[in-house]
mmCIF file of C-alpha atoms in Angstrom:
data_model
loop_
_atom_site.group_PDB
_atom_site.id
_atom_site.type_symbol
_atom_site.label_atom_id
_atom_site.label_comp_id
_atom_site.label_asym_id
_atom_site.label_seq_id
_atom_site.Cartn_x
_atom_site.Cartn_y
_atom_site.Cartn_z
ATOM 1 C CA MET A 1 72.625 -108.905 -10.076
ATOM 2 C CA ARG A 2 74.089 -110.172 -13.450
ATOM 3 C CA ARG A 3 77.166 -109.810 -14.624
ATOM 4 C CA ALA A 4 75.434 -110.328 -18.131
ATOM 5 C CA ALA A 5 71.825 -109.732 -19.504
ATOM 6 C CA VAL A 6 69.609 -113.188 -18.178
ATOM 7 C CA VAL A 7 66.715 -114.006 -18.989
ATOM 8 C CA ALA A 8 63.224 -114.993 -16.869
ATOM 9 C CA VAL A 9 63.148 -117.651 -14.174
ATOM 10 C CA ALA A 10 60.788 -120.335 -14.542
ATOM 11 C CA ALA A 11 57.266 -119.091 -14.538
ATOM 12 C CA CYS A 12 56.545 -120.642 -10.943
ATOM 13 C CA ALA A 13 57.706 -118.676 -8.230
ATOM 14 C CA LEU A 14 58.159 -121.633 -6.010
ATOM 15 C CA ALA A 15 59.415 -124.000 -8.808
ATOM 16 C CA ALA A 16 61.645 -126.984 -7.512
ATOM 17 C CA SER A 17 64.859 -125.872 -8.926
ATOM 18 C CA GLY A 18 64.708 -122.074 -7.632
ATOM 19 C CA LEU A 19 65.828 -119.190 -8.721
ATOM 20 C CA LEU A 20 67.156 -120.299 -13.086
ATOM 21 C CA SER A 21 68.594 -118.028 -15.420
ATOM 22 C CA THR A 22 70.787 -118.307 -17.977
ATOM 23 C CA ARG A 23 73.426 -115.633 -19.887
ATOM 24 C CA ALA A 24 72.301 -114.163 -22.748
ATOM 25 C CA THR A 25 75.581 -112.927 -25.249
ATOM 26 C CA ALA A 26 76.763 -109.868 -24.323
ATOM 27 C CA ALA A 27 75.614 -106.715 -26.444
ATOM 28 C CA PRO A 28 78.194 -105.143 -28.242
ATOM 29 C CA GLU A 29 80.623 -102.650 -27.035
ATOM 30 C CA PRO A 30 78.810 -99.181 -27.799
ATOM 31 C CA ARG A 31 81.230 -96.635 -29.947
ATOM 32 C CA ASP A 32 79.936 -93.157 -28.153
ATOM 33 C CA ALA A 33 79.234 -94.111 -23.965
ATOM 34 C CA GLY A 34 80.526 -90.679 -23.076
ATOM 35 C CA PRO A 35 79.071 -89.560 -19.970
ATOM 36 C CA ARG A 36 76.870 -87.134 -19.921
ATOM 37 C CA ALA A 37 77.200 -83.864 -18.061
ATOM 38 C CA ALA A 38 76.082 -83.572 -14.920
ATOM 39 C CA GLY A 39 72.052 -82.760 -14.661
ATOM 40 C CA PRO A 40 69.894 -81.098 -12.259
ATOM 41 C CA SER A 41 70.897 -81.691 -8.623
ATOM 42 C CA VAL A 42 68.587 -84.383 -6.730
ATOM 43 C CA ALA A 43 66.628 -83.430 -3.868
ATOM 44 C CA ALA A 44 68.158 -84.771 -0.711
ATOM 45 C CA ASP A 45 64.926 -86.830 0.321
ATOM 46 C CA HIS A 46 65.011 -88.708 -3.176
ATOM 47 C CA ALA A 47 68.072 -90.702 -4.419
ATOM 48 C CA LEU A 48 69.216 -93.202 -7.130
ATOM 49 C CA VAL A 49 70.407 -96.010 -6.239
ATOM 50 C CA GLY A 50 73.572 -97.747 -9.126
ATOM 51 C CA TYR A 51 75.370 -100.625 -9.580
ATOM 52 C CA LEU A 52 78.794 -100.044 -11.076
ATOM 53 C CA HIS A 53 80.647 -103.177 -12.502
ATOM 54 C CA THR A 54 84.179 -102.505 -10.910
ATOM 55 C CA SER A 55 85.538 -105.750 -10.820
ATOM 56 C CA PHE A 56 84.539 -107.123 -13.884
ATOM 57 C CA ALA A 57 83.720 -105.862 -17.652
ATOM 58 C CA ASN A 58 80.706 -106.804 -20.014
ATOM 59 C CA GLY A 59 79.076 -106.211 -22.951
ATOM 60 C CA SER A 60 78.066 -102.883 -21.173
ATOM 61 C CA GLY A 61 81.836 -101.641 -21.305
ATOM 62 C CA TYR A 62 83.880 -100.370 -18.662
ATOM 63 C CA THR A 63 83.035 -96.900 -16.795
ATOM 64 C CA ARG A 64 85.351 -95.301 -14.240
ATOM 65 C CA LEU A 65 84.230 -94.243 -11.331
ATOM 66 C CA ALA A 66 84.945 -90.755 -11.713
ATOM 67 C CA ASP A 67 83.183 -90.816 -15.440
ATOM 68 C CA THR A 68 79.947 -91.649 -13.728
ATOM 69 C CA PRO A 69 77.339 -88.754 -13.505
ATOM 70 C CA ASP A 70 76.635 -86.755 -10.449
ATOM 71 C CA SER A 71 73.305 -88.111 -11.104
ATOM 72 C CA TRP A 72 73.909 -91.092 -9.006
ATOM 73 C CA ASP A 73 73.569 -90.181 -5.256
ATOM 74 C CA ILE A 74 74.423 -94.078 -3.850
ATOM 75 C CA ILE A 75 77.304 -96.051 -5.910
ATOM 76 C CA ASP A 76 77.489 -99.780 -5.048
ATOM 77 C CA LEU A 77 80.849 -101.348 -6.316
ATOM 78 C CA ALA A 78 80.259 -104.528 -7.904
ATOM 79 C CA PHE A 79 81.014 -106.689 -6.280
ATOM 80 C CA GLY A 80 83.353 -108.192 -3.324
ATOM 81 C CA GLU A 81 83.177 -111.804 -3.191
ATOM 82 C CA PRO A 82 84.507 -114.392 -0.743
ATOM 83 C CA THR A 83 87.230 -117.019 -1.786
ATOM 84 C CA SER A 84 85.074 -119.695 -0.858
ATOM 85 C CA ALA A 85 81.059 -119.899 -0.296
ATOM 86 C CA THR A 86 82.019 -120.442 3.349
ATOM 87 C CA SER A 87 84.948 -118.703 3.883
ATOM 88 C CA GLY A 88 83.718 -115.328 4.854
ATOM 89 C CA ASP A 89 86.840 -113.697 3.461
ATOM 90 C CA ILE A 90 85.953 -110.981 0.949
ATOM 91 C CA ARG A 91 88.097 -109.815 -1.547
ATOM 92 C CA PHE A 92 87.864 -106.950 -3.630
ATOM 93 C CA GLY A 93 90.265 -105.451 -6.873
ATOM 94 C CA LEU A 94 89.962 -103.414 -10.106
ATOM 95 C CA CYS A 95 89.221 -105.095 -13.276
ATOM 96 C CA PRO A 96 92.379 -106.190 -15.049
ATOM 97 C CA ARG A 97 93.877 -104.408 -17.276
ATOM 98 C CA THR A 98 93.253 -107.212 -20.012
ATOM 99 C CA GLU A 99 89.850 -107.487 -19.716
ATOM 100 C CA CYS A 100 88.907 -103.519 -18.830
ATOM 101 C CA PRO A 101 91.711 -101.555 -21.158
ATOM 102 C CA ASN A 102 90.293 -98.388 -19.629
ATOM 103 C CA VAL A 103 90.434 -99.114 -16.139
ATOM 104 C CA GLU A 104 91.815 -96.309 -13.253
ATOM 105 C CA THR A 105 95.029 -97.229 -11.423
ATOM 106 C CA LYS A 106 94.077 -97.798 -7.794
ATOM 107 C CA ASP A 107 95.105 -94.494 -6.544
ATOM 108 C CA GLU A 108 93.259 -92.706 -9.550
ATOM 109 C CA PHE A 109 90.315 -94.997 -8.123
ATOM 110 C CA LYS A 110 90.490 -93.810 -4.567
ATOM 111 C CA ALA A 111 90.495 -90.010 -5.577
ATOM 112 C CA ALA A 112 87.021 -90.866 -7.408
ATOM 113 C CA VAL A 113 85.800 -91.993 -4.558
ATOM 114 C CA LYS A 114 87.029 -88.949 -2.475
ATOM 115 C CA ALA A 115 85.510 -86.469 -4.990
ATOM 116 C CA LYS A 116 82.230 -88.057 -4.871
ATOM 117 C CA GLN A 117 81.736 -88.134 -0.775
ATOM 118 C CA ALA A 118 83.040 -84.320 -1.497
ATOM 119 C CA ALA A 119 79.988 -83.551 -3.809
ATOM 120 C CA GLY A 120 77.985 -85.600 -0.928
ATOM 121 C CA LYS A 121 77.327 -89.156 -2.824
ATOM 122 C CA LYS A 122 77.703 -92.189 -1.015
ATOM 123 C CA VAL A 123 80.054 -95.461 -2.397
ATOM 124 C CA LEU A 124 79.606 -98.432 -1.077
ATOM 125 C CA ILE A 125 81.181 -102.102 -1.454
ATOM 126 C CA SER A 126 78.176 -104.631 -2.884
ATOM 127 C CA ILE A 127 78.794 -108.244 -1.331
ATOM 128 C CA GLY A 128 77.885 -111.413 -3.285
ATOM 129 C CA GLY A 129 76.076 -110.613 -6.844
ATOM 130 C CA GLN A 130 75.447 -113.481 -8.885
ATOM 131 C CA ASN A 131 79.204 -115.147 -8.510
ATOM 132 C CA GLY A 132 79.542 -114.432 -4.856
ATOM 133 C CA GLN A 133 77.637 -117.137 -2.544
ATOM 134 C CA VAL A 134 78.375 -115.898 0.619
ATOM 135 C CA GLN A 135 77.267 -118.735 3.742
ATOM 136 C CA LEU A 136 78.448 -117.487 7.051
ATOM 137 C CA LYS A 137 77.931 -121.328 8.450
ATOM 138 C CA THR A 138 80.472 -120.400 11.457
ATOM 139 C CA ALA A 139 81.446 -117.776 14.050
ATOM 140 C CA GLN A 140 84.582 -118.368 12.436
ATOM 141 C CA ALA A 141 83.184 -117.376 8.778
ATOM 142 C CA ARG A 142 81.332 -114.574 10.780
ATOM 143 C CA ASP A 143 84.697 -112.917 12.107
ATOM 144 C CA THR A 144 86.393 -113.280 9.141
ATOM 145 C CA PHE A 145 83.377 -111.344 6.873
ATOM 146 C CA VAL A 146 83.663 -108.580 9.369
ATOM 147 C CA ALA A 147 87.844 -108.275 9.428
ATOM 148 C CA SER A 148 87.895 -108.616 5.507
ATOM 149 C CA VAL A 149 85.062 -105.961 4.376
ATOM 150 C CA SER A 150 86.118 -103.619 7.260
ATOM 151 C CA LYS A 151 89.850 -103.883 5.392
ATOM 152 C CA ILE A 152 87.909 -103.351 1.747
ATOM 153 C CA ILE A 153 86.294 -100.618 3.354
ATOM 154 C CA ASP A 154 89.461 -99.164 5.284
ATOM 155 C CA GLU A 155 91.202 -99.319 1.821
ATOM 156 C CA TYR A 156 89.095 -97.715 -0.040
ATOM 157 C CA GLY A 157 87.886 -95.057 2.293
ATOM 158 C CA LEU A 158 84.135 -96.075 1.216
ATOM 159 C CA ASP A 159 81.140 -95.585 2.866
ATOM 160 C CA GLY A 160 79.634 -98.727 3.808
ATOM 161 C CA LEU A 161 78.167 -101.887 2.274
ATOM 162 C CA ASP A 162 75.560 -103.191 0.386
ATOM 163 C CA ILE A 163 74.554 -106.685 0.861
ATOM 164 C CA ASP A 164 73.525 -108.767 -2.592
ATOM 165 C CA PHE A 165 73.097 -112.165 -1.383
ATOM 166 C CA GLU A 166 71.754 -114.306 -3.951
ATOM 167 C CA GLY A 167 71.708 -117.811 -5.238
ATOM 168 C CA HIS A 168 72.121 -120.509 -2.404
ATOM 169 C CA SER A 169 73.740 -117.594 -0.096
ATOM 170 C CA LEU A 170 70.653 -117.718 2.657
ATOM 171 C CA SER A 171 68.233 -120.570 3.195
ATOM 172 C CA LEU A 172 66.317 -121.288 6.348
ATOM 173 C CA ASP A 173 66.913 -124.873 8.490
ATOM 174 C CA ALA A 174 63.369 -126.841 8.422
ATOM 175 C CA ASN A 175 63.382 -126.145 12.437
ATOM 176 C CA ASP A 176 64.091 -122.348 11.523
ATOM 177 C CA THR A 177 59.757 -120.788 11.203
ATOM 178 C CA ASP A 178 59.838 -117.593 13.438
ATOM 179 C CA PHE A 179 61.570 -114.603 11.189
ATOM 180 C CA LYS A 180 61.583 -112.263 14.192
ATOM 181 C CA ASN A 181 63.302 -115.089 16.151
ATOM 182 C CA PRO A 182 66.132 -116.741 13.512
ATOM 183 C CA LYS A 183 67.941 -120.002 14.368
ATOM 184 C CA THR A 184 69.215 -120.725 10.813
ATOM 185 C CA PRO A 185 73.829 -120.308 11.097
ATOM 186 C CA VAL A 186 74.134 -118.691 7.905
ATOM 187 C CA VAL A 187 71.091 -116.318 8.854
ATOM 188 C CA VAL A 188 72.013 -115.399 12.484
ATOM 189 C CA ASN A 189 76.349 -114.923 11.122
ATOM 190 C CA LEU A 190 74.899 -112.142 8.966
ATOM 191 C CA ILE A 191 73.042 -110.684 11.085
ATOM 192 C CA SER A 192 75.791 -110.646 13.846
ATOM 193 C CA ALA A 193 78.369 -109.650 11.626
ATOM 194 C CA VAL A 194 76.369 -106.622 9.999
ATOM 195 C CA LYS A 195 75.943 -105.066 13.800
ATOM 196 C CA ALA A 196 79.235 -105.461 14.425
ATOM 197 C CA LEU A 197 80.792 -103.537 11.108
ATOM 198 C CA LYS A 198 77.411 -100.955 12.360
ATOM 199 C CA ALA A 199 79.026 -100.928 15.562
ATOM 200 C CA LYS A 200 83.055 -100.339 14.300
ATOM 201 C CA TYR A 201 81.635 -97.278 12.183
ATOM 202 C CA GLY A 202 79.153 -95.739 13.603
ATOM 203 C CA ALA A 203 75.760 -93.586 13.000
ATOM 204 C CA GLY A 204 77.326 -92.741 9.411
ATOM 205 C CA PHE A 205 77.801 -96.316 8.519
ATOM 206 C CA THR A 206 75.640 -97.184 5.177
ATOM 207 C CA LEU A 207 73.974 -100.136 5.247
ATOM 208 C CA THR A 208 71.809 -101.219 1.563
ATOM 209 C CA MET A 209 70.353 -104.769 0.553
ATOM 210 C CA ALA A 210 69.390 -105.823 -2.643
ATOM 211 C CA PRO A 211 67.657 -109.432 -2.270
ATOM 212 C CA GLU A 212 65.747 -110.835 -4.984
ATOM 213 C CA THR A 213 61.397 -111.271 -4.348
ATOM 214 C CA PHE A 214 61.851 -114.570 -3.793
ATOM 215 C CA PHE A 215 63.456 -113.795 -0.412
ATOM 216 C CA VAL A 216 61.331 -111.379 0.303
ATOM 217 C CA GLN A 217 57.998 -110.830 -1.041
ATOM 218 C CA LEU A 218 57.611 -114.753 -1.792
ATOM 219 C CA GLY A 219 57.464 -114.806 2.176
ATOM 220 C CA TYR A 220 53.804 -113.273 1.986
ATOM 221 C CA GLN A 221 53.161 -117.285 0.496
ATOM 222 C CA PHE A 222 56.079 -119.546 1.897
ATOM 223 C CA TYR A 223 58.662 -119.313 4.178
ATOM 224 C CA GLY A 224 61.705 -121.500 4.578
ATOM 225 C CA THR A 225 60.520 -125.092 4.028
ATOM 226 C CA GLY A 226 57.343 -124.687 5.300
ATOM 227 C CA LYS A 227 55.442 -126.574 8.598
ATOM 228 C CA TRP A 228 55.497 -129.490 6.603
ATOM 229 C CA GLY A 229 58.268 -129.400 4.856
ATOM 230 C CA GLY A 230 59.007 -129.921 1.306
ATOM 231 C CA GLN A 231 59.223 -126.128 -0.059
ATOM 232 C CA ASP A 232 62.332 -124.235 -0.975
ATOM 233 C CA PRO A 233 64.127 -123.443 1.940
ATOM 234 C CA ARG A 234 65.565 -120.051 0.607
ATOM 235 C CA ALA A 235 61.437 -118.728 0.596
ATOM 236 C CA GLY A 236 61.870 -115.725 2.520
ATOM 237 C CA ALA A 237 65.340 -116.079 3.793
ATOM 238 C CA TYR A 238 65.875 -112.714 3.962
ATOM 239 C CA LEU A 239 62.867 -111.804 5.842
ATOM 240 C CA PRO A 240 64.842 -112.199 9.185
ATOM 241 C CA VAL A 241 67.959 -110.048 8.175
ATOM 242 C CA ILE A 242 65.774 -107.499 7.007
ATOM 243 C CA HIS A 243 63.541 -107.200 10.597
ATOM 244 C CA ALA A 244 66.457 -107.544 12.713
ATOM 245 C CA LEU A 245 68.691 -104.834 11.046
ATOM 246 C CA ARG A 246 65.461 -102.435 10.050
ATOM 247 C CA ASP A 247 66.905 -99.810 12.666
ATOM 248 C CA ASP A 248 70.482 -100.226 11.041
ATOM 249 C CA LEU A 249 68.955 -100.153 7.166
ATOM 250 C CA THR A 250 69.776 -97.277 5.046
ATOM 251 C CA LEU A 251 68.032 -98.261 2.264
ATOM 252 C CA LEU A 252 66.367 -101.885 0.984
ATOM 253 C CA HIS A 253 66.145 -101.799 -2.542
ATOM 254 C CA VAL A 254 64.593 -105.410 -3.694
ATOM 255 C CA GLN A 255 65.389 -106.338 -7.378
ATOM 256 C CA ASP A 256 61.951 -106.145 -8.942
ATOM 257 C CA TYR A 257 63.627 -108.158 -11.886
ATOM 258 C CA ASN A 258 64.753 -111.658 -13.063
ATOM 259 C CA SER A 259 61.945 -112.652 -11.120
ATOM 260 C CA GLY A 260 58.815 -115.284 -11.474
ATOM 261 C CA PRO A 261 55.465 -114.173 -10.542
ATOM 262 C CA ILE A 262 54.597 -112.889 -6.786
ATOM 263 C CA MET A 263 51.661 -112.930 -5.106
ATOM 264 C CA GLY A 264 50.948 -109.320 -3.571
ATOM 265 C CA LEU A 265 48.360 -108.374 -1.058
ATOM 266 C CA ASP A 266 45.233 -108.708 -3.354
ATOM 267 C CA ASN A 267 46.357 -112.105 -3.936
ATOM 268 C CA GLN A 268 46.716 -112.373 -7.234
ATOM 269 C CA TYR A 269 49.867 -113.467 -9.057
ATOM 270 C CA HIS A 270 51.916 -110.069 -10.310
ATOM 271 C CA PHE A 271 53.593 -110.461 -13.425
ATOM 272 C CA MET A 272 57.151 -108.663 -14.640
ATOM 273 C CA GLY A 273 56.952 -106.203 -17.510
ATOM 274 C CA GLY A 274 54.619 -103.139 -16.421
ATOM 275 C CA ALA A 275 54.371 -100.987 -13.599
ATOM 276 C CA ASP A 276 51.872 -102.767 -11.584
ATOM 277 C CA PHE A 277 54.378 -105.482 -10.640
ATOM 278 C CA HIS A 278 56.794 -102.807 -9.018
ATOM 279 C CA ILE A 279 53.238 -101.039 -7.362
ATOM 280 C CA ALA A 280 52.751 -104.432 -6.179
ATOM 281 C CA MET A 281 55.749 -105.073 -4.046
ATOM 282 C CA THR A 282 56.727 -101.795 -3.118
ATOM 283 C CA ASP A 283 52.925 -102.391 -1.577
ATOM 284 C CA MET A 284 53.961 -104.883 0.223
ATOM 285 C CA LEU A 285 57.439 -103.636 2.109
ATOM 286 C CA LEU A 286 55.285 -99.969 2.949
ATOM 287 C CA THR A 287 52.029 -102.362 3.918
ATOM 288 C CA GLY A 288 53.111 -105.447 5.847
ATOM 289 C CA PHE A 289 52.285 -108.674 5.024
ATOM 290 C CA PRO A 290 51.089 -111.702 7.114
ATOM 291 C CA VAL A 291 54.175 -114.084 6.531
ATOM 292 C CA ALA A 292 53.540 -117.341 5.010
ATOM 293 C CA GLY A 293 49.606 -116.384 5.535
ATOM 294 C CA ASP A 294 49.768 -115.966 9.383
ATOM 295 C CA LYS A 295 47.913 -113.278 10.138
ATOM 296 C CA ASN A 296 49.829 -113.536 13.969
ATOM 297 C CA ASN A 297 53.377 -113.615 12.447
ATOM 298 C CA VAL A 298 52.917 -109.749 10.281
ATOM 299 C CA PHE A 299 56.518 -108.556 9.401
ATOM 300 C CA PRO A 300 56.079 -105.354 9.769
ATOM 301 C CA PRO A 301 56.221 -101.750 7.309
ATOM 302 C CA LEU A 302 59.623 -100.320 6.621
ATOM 303 C CA PRO A 303 59.371 -96.169 6.501
ATOM 304 C CA PRO A 304 59.093 -95.134 3.022
ATOM 305 C CA GLN A 305 62.497 -93.433 3.172
ATOM 306 C CA LYS A 306 64.086 -96.473 3.598
ATOM 307 C CA VAL A 307 62.474 -98.180 0.628
ATOM 308 C CA ALA A 308 63.524 -97.832 -3.614
ATOM 309 C CA ILE A 309 62.497 -99.881 -5.932
ATOM 310 C CA GLY A 310 64.866 -101.910 -8.316
ATOM 311 C CA MET A 311 64.829 -101.972 -11.531
ATOM 312 C CA PRO A 312 66.989 -102.929 -14.666
ATOM 313 C CA ALA A 313 68.604 -99.947 -16.654
ATOM 314 C CA SER A 314 67.632 -101.846 -20.103
ATOM 315 C CA VAL A 315 66.676 -104.416 -22.013
ATOM 316 C CA ASN A 316 70.037 -105.347 -22.064
ATOM 317 C CA ALA A 317 70.438 -105.431 -18.062
ATOM 318 C CA GLY A 318 68.129 -107.707 -17.220
ATOM 319 C CA ASN A 319 64.695 -110.043 -16.965
ATOM 320 C CA GLY A 320 61.674 -107.132 -16.559
ATOM 321 C CA HIS A 321 62.970 -104.124 -17.928
ATOM 322 C CA VAL A 322 60.085 -101.306 -18.318
ATOM 323 C CA SER A 323 60.012 -98.141 -20.112
ATOM 324 C CA THR A 324 60.738 -95.081 -18.211
ATOM 325 C CA GLY A 325 56.791 -94.353 -18.668
ATOM 326 C CA GLU A 326 55.622 -97.089 -16.857
ATOM 327 C CA VAL A 327 58.673 -96.062 -14.275
ATOM 328 C CA ASN A 328 56.654 -93.295 -13.766
ATOM 329 C CA LYS A 329 53.130 -94.752 -13.653
ATOM 330 C CA ALA A 330 55.046 -96.839 -10.397
ATOM 331 C CA LEU A 331 56.329 -93.796 -9.239
ATOM 332 C CA ASP A 332 52.898 -91.523 -9.323
ATOM 333 C CA CYS A 333 50.899 -94.267 -8.064
ATOM 334 C CA LEU A 334 53.036 -94.712 -4.909
ATOM 335 C CA THR A 335 53.802 -91.122 -4.390
ATOM 336 C CA LYS A 336 51.200 -89.380 -5.826
ATOM 337 C CA GLY A 337 48.470 -92.086 -5.314
ATOM 338 C CA SER A 338 47.460 -91.400 -9.717
ATOM 339 C CA ASN A 339 47.793 -93.172 -12.672
ATOM 340 C CA CYS A 340 48.023 -96.450 -10.852
ATOM 341 C CA GLY A 341 46.777 -99.447 -12.693
ATOM 342 C CA SER A 342 44.606 -102.645 -11.736
ATOM 343 C CA TYR A 343 46.491 -102.821 -8.554
ATOM 344 C CA LYS A 344 45.536 -100.289 -5.427
ATOM 345 C CA PRO A 345 47.968 -99.875 -2.914
ATOM 346 C CA HIS A 346 47.404 -99.356 0.461
ATOM 347 C CA GLY A 347 48.763 -95.612 0.605
ATOM 348 C CA THR A 348 50.435 -92.989 -0.774
ATOM 349 C CA TRP A 349 53.949 -92.514 0.396
ATOM 350 C CA PRO A 350 55.567 -89.168 -1.229
ATOM 351 C CA ASP A 351 58.799 -90.155 1.047
ATOM 352 C CA LEU A 352 59.400 -93.249 -1.071
ATOM 353 C CA ARG A 353 63.163 -92.815 -1.210
ATOM 354 C CA GLY A 354 63.769 -93.295 -5.094
ATOM 355 C CA LEU A 355 65.404 -96.245 -7.862
ATOM 356 C CA MET A 356 67.943 -98.465 -7.848
ATOM 357 C CA THR A 357 69.238 -100.022 -10.613
ATOM 358 C CA TRP A 358 71.409 -102.642 -12.121
ATOM 359 C CA SER A 359 73.511 -100.985 -13.957
ATOM 360 C CA ILE A 360 75.009 -97.595 -13.892
ATOM 361 C CA ASN A 361 77.032 -99.411 -16.727
ATOM 362 C CA TRP A 362 74.075 -100.940 -18.498
ATOM 363 C CA ASP A 363 72.408 -96.833 -18.238
ATOM 364 C CA ARG A 364 75.168 -95.923 -20.158
ATOM 365 C CA PHE A 365 75.226 -98.014 -22.977
ATOM 366 C CA ASN A 366 71.684 -97.020 -22.939
ATOM 367 C CA ASN A 367 72.319 -93.293 -23.316
ATOM 368 C CA TRP A 368 71.400 -92.386 -19.302
ATOM 369 C CA GLU A 369 67.775 -92.796 -20.093
ATOM 370 C CA PHE A 370 67.425 -93.629 -16.712
ATOM 371 C CA SER A 371 68.913 -91.941 -14.809
ATOM 372 C CA LYS A 372 68.063 -88.640 -17.467
ATOM 373 C CA ASN A 373 64.340 -89.923 -16.513
ATOM 374 C CA PHE A 374 64.831 -89.629 -12.795
ATOM 375 C CA ASP A 375 66.599 -86.662 -12.723
ATOM 376 C CA ARG A 376 63.426 -84.954 -14.874
ATOM 377 C CA TYR A 377 61.311 -86.956 -12.273
ATOM 378 C CA PHE A 378 62.145 -85.983 -9.073
ATOM 379 C CA GLY A 379 64.724 -82.512 -10.012
#
C-alpha cells in the first residue's frame, strides 16, 4: 500500500532492482468529501475491504472512522509500524492534529470501533505498508511482535490483524527452496507469531493478508534466488506464509496494482489496466499453480471464500486503476463465467469473497465510486 499515489514498477517483473516506485504529487484536498448515506446492505457472503488512513494524512484527506460508510465490511487501520525494521516492536497511533486537523480523540476513535463492530463490521490493525518494513529475524523480535500487536488489539478493541508486509520485509535465504517447509527466519518467525496471536484470541480472530503480486503470483515463474542463484530473493516469498496459515486465514487480497507484468497460467504475460489482469491473477489463487514451474511442487488453490481482489479506488490511489466497467467484467468472469476477455479462467467461483481497495480515503475523494459500484453489483 502507498501513502501517496505511485507510478508503475519497471516493466520487467523480475528486474534486478525489484519493486521500484516513486511518489506522485498529492492531489488537492476535495471541497466536498462528506460520507454518503448508507447504501443497501451487502450480502453476508460477500465483503468489501478497505484501508483507512488512520495514522497519517495525504492528498486524499483524513476520514474519521465514524464517518466511514456502511459499505465497508472490513476496515484495515493503516498502519502499525515498527520502531525499527528488525525490532518487531509495532506501534500505532492516530494522526497528529497538526497533520490532520479533523482527527478524532482516542476515546472517540475507540467508540467508533465499537459502533462498527455493533453493526457487524470488522476493524483490524494493518501492519507494514510502504514505510513499515518488518523483519522478524530473531525469536526475540517474534515475541516482541506478538506482545506489541496484542497491546494494540487490546487497547483499541480490534478484531484482528492484516499483514501488509512490503518491500524488503520478506525474502528467502539461498537454501530455502520449498514453500511447504520454509527455513528462512523472517518467514518462520512470522508464521509462528501469527499462529501465537490466533491461539491467543481464538476462532473469532480475523486474519487478512495483502501481499503484492511479486511475492505471490510471480512464484509461478521464480521462487527465491532459484536453483542456480541470481534471482531476486523476494520472488514468491509470501507463498510459505500463506500456505502455512491457510487454515487460519480469513481473507487473502493480493494487491493487483503497482505491479509489473506477471505470467498467468496461460504462460502469457499479463499487464495492469484491464479486467484480464485481475482475472488471471485471481485464477492463479483459485486454481493453484506449480511453484517455479515445478509440477511436483504445487501451491494448492485457496477456497474462493478466502479470496478477494485488490484494486486501487481511484487513479490517485495507485497505478493499475481500472474503471467500474472493468471491475464488473472481472467479477462477471470469475463469479458467473460470463463477460470474459482473452484470458479464460479454469473455473467459475460464485463464492468469491469480494473486493479490497486502497483506500477508503481515496474512494471518498472520488465520490465513493468504488464502494457504490460494489453495492450495486452485490446488493
